[in-house]
Amino acid sequence: MNLGLAGKRIVVTGASRGIGLGIAEGFHLEGCAVVSNARDKARLESSIANRGDWFGVSGDVTDPLKAYAVIQEAVDILGGLDVLVCNVGSGKSAAPGQESFTDWQKSLSLNLFSATNIVEAAIPELKKTNGVIVCISSICGSEVIPGAPVTYSAAKAALNAYIRGLALPLGAEGVRINGVAPGNIIFPGSVWDDKIKSNSIAVDQMLAEKVPLERLGSVSDVANLVLWLSSPLSGFITGSLHVCDGGQTRT
């Protein structure tokens, strides 16, 4: 299927590994010019080595000033901006009921402010191109997932509210914003990669009991949805959250 993305200029945050790297690679394969962002400069440069029209800009987008600097450098490289994918986030936090102020601060910074900062910085450029924003959320932001950190779930719920609330003012400027809520996604070094190595039988049992498709999701499952939401094929969709979880959630 031709998604109509060839030649588009893309920024993907949190893109040196895992879901973010897969999303950036998907855009690159569609013929886009891509800027990947991550904090770890060495790992970022390694992830994009020897690839034409795929560049790296390091910087911590949980800091609003650095988020502005990332967008400015990306625009200088690309000559403009058509699509922004906000992928910075982490589900690692205190166990439910054991949260401290520091846990809340860190989780909100990684899972909410990383998106709001980079979106704020990118809006002037996206208005010029009738651009698209896709934020990577989580099924934990939509319903209670047993064992998931409350700080993470609350931060992702806030991100979902942000996506819905921002759709109206951005829509008036010709910019679309949507979210993708992945379920259990496996990739090298992921939580599920570790769980399979430590107890694959327990993972298989969980999948059989809780996930109708009875498998873990792949990076490409998420990336393909992000690409479609970024394309003209989804041109009448904004302010919505799209779940990619094999049927795990029920609400």
Short mmCIF file of C-alpha atoms in Angstrom, two decimals, residues 36-121:
data_model
loop_
_atom_site.label_atom_id
_atom_site.label_comp_id
_atom_site.label_asym_id
_atom_site.label_seq_id
_atom_site.Cartn_x
_atom_site.Cartn_y
_atom_site.Cartn_z
CA SER A 36 15.89 10.41 15.32
CA ASN A 37 16.24 11.91 18.78
CA ALA A 38 17.51 10.34 22.00
CA ARG A 39 19.54 11.32 25.05
CA ASP A 40 22.33 8.80 24.50
CA LYS A 41 24.35 10.29 21.64
CA ALA A 42 26.59 7.26 21.11
CA ARG A 43 23.71 4.79 20.91
CA LEU A 44 21.76 7.18 18.70
CA GLU A 45 24.62 7.51 16.23
CA SER A 46 25.12 3.75 16.20
CA SER A 47 21.43 3.15 15.39
CA ILE A 48 21.50 5.29 12.24
CA ALA A 49 25.01 4.58 10.98
CA ASN A 50 25.44 4.48 7.18
CA ARG A 51 21.83 5.35 6.34
CA GLY A 52 21.05 8.14 3.90
CA ASP A 53 18.37 10.72 4.76
CA TRP A 54 18.36 9.49 8.36
CA PHE A 55 19.96 11.79 10.90
CA GLY A 56 20.42 11.95 14.65
CA VAL A 57 19.92 14.85 17.04
CA SER A 58 20.67 14.09 20.68
CA GLY A 59 19.00 15.96 23.53
CA ASP A 60 16.82 15.45 26.59
CA VAL A 61 13.34 16.59 25.58
CA THR A 62 12.08 16.44 29.17
CA ASP A 63 13.85 19.82 29.38
CA PRO A 64 11.79 22.41 27.45
CA LEU A 65 14.82 24.42 26.35
CA LYS A 66 16.53 21.31 25.01
CA ALA A 67 13.30 20.27 23.27
CA TYR A 68 13.28 23.59 21.41
CA ALA A 69 16.93 23.08 20.48
CA VAL A 70 16.19 19.59 19.13
CA ILE A 71 13.39 20.87 16.91
CA GLN A 72 15.49 23.79 15.67
CA GLU A 73 18.39 21.53 14.74
CA ALA A 74 16.06 19.01 13.11
CA VAL A 75 14.37 21.71 11.03
CA ASP A 76 17.76 23.07 9.99
CA ILE A 77 18.68 19.56 8.78
CA LEU A 78 15.37 18.69 7.12
CA GLY A 79 14.30 22.10 5.86
CA GLY A 80 10.93 21.82 7.59
CA LEU A 81 8.75 19.39 9.50
CA ASP A 82 5.74 17.29 8.46
CA VAL A 83 5.40 14.65 11.20
CA LEU A 84 6.37 14.54 14.87
CA VAL A 85 6.29 11.26 16.79
CA CYS A 86 6.56 11.59 20.59
CA ASN A 87 7.92 8.30 21.85
CA VAL A 88 9.97 9.11 24.97
CA GLY A 89 8.67 7.17 27.97
CA SER A 90 9.37 4.53 30.57
CA GLY A 91 7.20 2.18 32.60
CA LYS A 92 9.90 1.62 35.22
CA SER A 93 8.80 3.12 38.53
CA ALA A 94 7.85 2.27 42.09
CA ALA A 95 5.43 -0.58 42.75
CA PRO A 96 1.78 0.42 43.29
CA GLY A 97 1.35 1.97 46.73
CA GLN A 98 5.06 2.71 47.18
CA GLU A 99 5.31 5.92 45.17
CA SER A 100 7.37 8.88 46.35
CA PHE A 101 7.36 12.44 45.09
CA THR A 102 10.54 11.66 43.16
CA ASP A 103 8.82 8.73 41.43
CA TRP A 104 5.93 10.94 40.40
CA GLN A 105 8.26 13.68 39.19
CA LYS A 106 10.35 11.30 37.10
CA SER A 107 7.39 9.47 35.55
CA LEU A 108 5.53 12.65 34.64
CA SER A 109 8.69 14.12 33.16
CA LEU A 110 9.38 11.07 30.97
CA ASN A 111 5.83 10.13 29.98
CA LEU A 112 4.03 13.49 29.78
CA PHE A 113 6.34 16.48 29.70
CA SER A 114 8.63 14.90 27.10
CA ALA A 115 5.64 15.06 24.75
CA THR A 116 4.24 18.44 25.76
CA ASN A 117 7.68 20.06 25.49
CA ILE A 118 8.48 18.77 22.01
CA VAL A 119 4.96 19.42 20.72
CA GLU A 120 5.09 23.02 21.95
CA ALA A 121 8.43 23.47 20.21
#
